[in-house]
One Martini backbone bead per residue (centre of mass of N, CA, C, O) as a GRO file, in nm:
protein
  167
    1MET     BB    1   9.114  10.942  15.020
    2PRO     BB    2   9.261  10.710  14.842
    3TYR     BB    3   9.220  10.437  14.666
    4PRO     BB    4   9.316  10.137  14.642
    5PRO     BB    5   9.426   9.911  14.459
    6PRO     BB    6   9.382   9.623  14.355
    7SER     BB    7   9.530   9.333  14.452
    8ARG     BB    8   9.395   9.194  14.194
    9ALA     BB    9   9.351   9.070  13.894
   10PRO     BB   10   9.112   8.974  13.707
   11SER     BB   11   8.994   8.676  13.614
   12GLY     BB   12   8.912   8.667  13.320
   13PRO     BB   13   8.643   8.762  13.184
   14ARG     BB   14   8.427   8.995  13.157
   15ARG     BB   15   8.095   9.056  13.142
   16ARG     BB   16   8.101   9.267  12.915
   17SER     BB   17   8.266   9.090  12.715
   18LEU     BB   18   8.071   8.860  12.694
   19LEU     BB   19   7.825   9.020  12.591
   20ALA     BB   20   7.966   9.134  12.336
   21SER     BB   21   8.041   8.855  12.212
   22ALA     BB   22   7.752   8.743  12.196
   23ALA     BB   23   7.638   8.970  12.018
   24GLY     BB   24   7.835   8.938  11.782
   25ALA     BB   25   7.767   8.645  11.718
   26ALA     BB   26   7.469   8.693  11.657
   27LEU     BB   27   7.515   8.888  11.422
   28LEU     BB   28   7.679   8.703  11.247
   29ALA     BB   29   7.466   8.476  11.227
   30GLY     BB   30   7.245   8.665  11.105
   31CYS     BB   31   7.424   8.761  10.848
   32SER     BB   32   7.464   8.492  10.765
   33ALA     BB   33   7.411   8.277  10.511
   34GLY     BB   34   7.217   8.031  10.445
   35PRO     BB   35   7.013   7.832  10.264
   36ASP     BB   36   6.803   8.094  10.251
   37GLY     BB   37   7.002   8.278  10.150
   38ASP     BB   38   7.154   8.491   9.905
   39ASP     BB   39   7.478   8.394   9.976
   40GLY     BB   40   7.469   8.114   9.913
   41PRO     BB   41   7.546   7.852   9.723
   42SER     BB   42   7.280   7.861   9.559
   43ALA     BB   43   7.310   8.153   9.460
   44VAL     BB   44   7.574   8.106   9.306
   45ALA     BB   45   7.470   7.881   9.124
   46ARG     BB   46   7.249   8.052   8.992
   47ALA     BB   47   7.432   8.276   8.879
   48ARG     BB   48   7.607   8.087   8.708
   49ALA     BB   49   7.378   7.967   8.538
   50ARG     BB   50   7.279   8.236   8.419
   51ALA     BB   51   7.548   8.312   8.284
   52ALA     BB   52   7.569   8.059   8.106
   53ARG     BB   53   7.305   8.096   7.957
   54ASP     BB   54   7.375   8.370   7.833
   55SER     BB   55   7.622   8.268   7.677
   56ARG     BB   56   7.469   8.054   7.511
   57GLU     BB   57   7.280   8.257   7.369
   58LEU     BB   58   7.505   8.417   7.236
   59LEU     BB   59   7.622   8.180   7.085
   60GLY     BB   60   7.366   8.135   6.914
   61ARG     BB   61   7.383   8.406   6.768
   62TYR     BB   62   7.653   8.354   6.631
   63ASP     BB   63   7.560   8.103   6.476
   64ALA     BB   64   7.335   8.242   6.314
   65VAL     BB   65   7.516   8.445   6.169
   66LEU     BB   66   7.715   8.242   6.045
   67ALA     BB   67   7.495   8.090   5.878
   68ALA     BB   68   7.393   8.353   5.723
   69HIS     BB   69   7.721   8.473   5.724
   70PRO     BB   70   8.004   8.325   5.622
   71GLY     BB   71   8.183   8.590   5.559
   72LEU     BB   72   8.216   8.647   5.891
   73ALA     BB   73   8.406   8.432   6.019
   74ASP     BB   74   8.682   8.570   6.066
   75ARG     BB   75   8.556   8.785   6.264
   76LEU     BB   76   8.368   8.592   6.469
   77ARG     BB   77   8.522   8.342   6.582
   78PRO     BB   78   8.691   8.459   6.813
   79LEU     BB   79   8.447   8.566   6.974
   80ARG     BB   80   8.299   8.301   7.000
   81ALA     BB   81   8.521   8.150   7.153
   82GLN     BB   82   8.506   8.332   7.402
   83VAL     BB   83   8.208   8.279   7.472
   84ALA     BB   84   8.253   7.978   7.521
   85ALA     BB   85   8.456   8.017   7.749
   86HIS     BB   86   8.261   8.162   7.939
   87ALA     BB   87   8.057   7.936   7.971
   88ALA     BB   88   8.259   7.735   8.088
   89ALA     BB   89   8.340   7.904   8.336
   90PHE     BB   90   8.050   7.905   8.462
   91GLU     BB   91   8.023   7.579   8.459
   92GLU     BB   92   8.242   7.539   8.645
   93GLY     BB   93   8.147   7.330   8.911
   94THR     BB   94   7.877   7.260   8.778
   95THR     BB   95   7.541   7.138   8.655
   96VAL     BB   96   7.553   7.271   8.386
   97THR     BB   97   7.353   7.271   8.093
   98ALA     BB   98   7.258   7.284   7.782
   99SER     BB   99   6.967   7.403   7.681
  100PRO     BB  100   6.734   7.365   7.434
  101THR     BB  101   6.584   7.636   7.477
  102ALA     BB  102   6.825   7.828   7.449
  103SER     BB  103   6.916   7.744   7.162
  104ALA     BB  104   6.641   7.778   7.025
  105SER     BB  105   6.599   8.084   7.087
  106ALA     BB  106   6.858   8.178   6.939
  107THR     BB  107   6.786   8.050   6.650
  108THR     BB  108   6.502   8.217   6.624
  109THR     BB  109   6.649   8.459   6.581
  110PRO     BB  110   6.650   8.697   6.369
  111VAL     BB  111   6.844   8.753   6.081
  112PRO     BB  112   6.974   8.976   5.915
  113ALA     BB  113   7.045   9.021   5.577
  114ALA     BB  114   7.252   9.212   5.666
  115GLY     BB  115   7.565   9.197   5.792
  116LYS     BB  116   7.574   9.470   5.937
  117ASP     BB  117   7.319   9.419   6.110
  118ALA     BB  118   7.409   9.156   6.245
  119VAL     BB  119   7.650   9.281   6.391
  120ALA     BB  120   7.491   9.501   6.544
  121GLY     BB  121   7.325   9.291   6.704
  122LEU     BB  122   7.570   9.166   6.852
  123ALA     BB  123   7.665   9.428   6.983
  124ALA     BB  124   7.405   9.474   7.149
  125ALA     BB  125   7.416   9.205   7.303
  126GLU     BB  126   7.691   9.245   7.437
  127ARG     BB  127   7.626   9.512   7.582
  128ALA     BB  128   7.386   9.415   7.749
  129LEU     BB  129   7.536   9.184   7.897
  130SER     BB  130   7.762   9.359   8.017
  131ASP     BB  131   7.578   9.542   8.185
  132ARG     BB  132   7.444   9.320   8.355
  133ARG     BB  133   7.708   9.210   8.479
  134ALA     BB  134   7.797   9.470   8.613
  135LYS     BB  135   7.555   9.465   8.809
  136ASP     BB  136   7.587   9.175   8.931
  137LEU     BB  137   7.873   9.205   9.067
  138LEU     BB  138   7.780   9.376   9.315
  139GLU     BB  139   7.631   9.099   9.446
  140ALA     BB  140   7.872   8.927   9.427
  141PRO     BB  141   8.090   8.708   9.521
  142GLY     BB  142   8.415   8.720   9.474
  143GLU     BB  143   8.487   8.513   9.228
  144LEU     BB  144   8.227   8.585   9.066
  145ALA     BB  145   8.285   8.886   9.038
  146ARG     BB  146   8.549   8.855   8.881
  147LEU     BB  147   8.426   8.702   8.643
  148LEU     BB  148   8.214   8.909   8.563
  149ALA     BB  149   8.412   9.140   8.511
  150SER     BB  150   8.575   9.006   8.288
  151VAL     BB  151   8.333   8.941   8.097
  152ALA     BB  152   8.226   9.228   8.071
  153ALA     BB  153   8.480   9.345   7.942
  154ALA     BB  154   8.481   9.158   7.699
  155GLY     BB  155   8.201   9.241   7.593
  156ALA     BB  156   8.278   9.538   7.546
  157ALA     BB  157   8.501   9.474   7.343
  158HIS     BB  158   8.323   9.332   7.140
  159ALA     BB  159   8.139   9.567   7.079
  160TYR     BB  160   8.360   9.747   6.974
  161LEU     BB  161   8.465   9.564   6.746
  162LEU     BB  162   8.192   9.545   6.599
  163THR     BB  163   8.149   9.860   6.555
  164GLU     BB  164   8.421   9.942   6.413
  165GLY     BB  165   8.378   9.765   6.150
  166VAL     BB  166   8.113   9.924   6.055
  167ARG     BB  167   8.244  10.223   6.006
   0.00000   0.00000   0.00000
């Protein structure tokens, strides 16, 4: 003999649903990064500060090459202006300021006597920074990842433009 269906549908959530919801909430809470997590606001701020510092150091290299080889100004100034814009974009909304040690270390980098070698050095620095940013963006959250991707692409284009002129 078949069992008759229940006379009324159970009201409210079932115990199994409640347990699953509680377990899911606990997992989400455990996975979201808090102040000590790697994805928290402080991690994003540190990543932005590091990216800004890297751009400022590259900017210092451009300045050093321009000071040593003023004849390259027409070629390098547009690229330098973009690097300055990148630094400003990373600094936007943060408390990052250009540190004297970053600019001092960039200006103490020896500039080759030959303009061709100085430009090749800038191209290598652009390429290295672009590669590092491409790796960093894989770990960065949303908006910072997009900014890193954009700036990494620009750096790769700068490296290309700097090496094409040398050939």
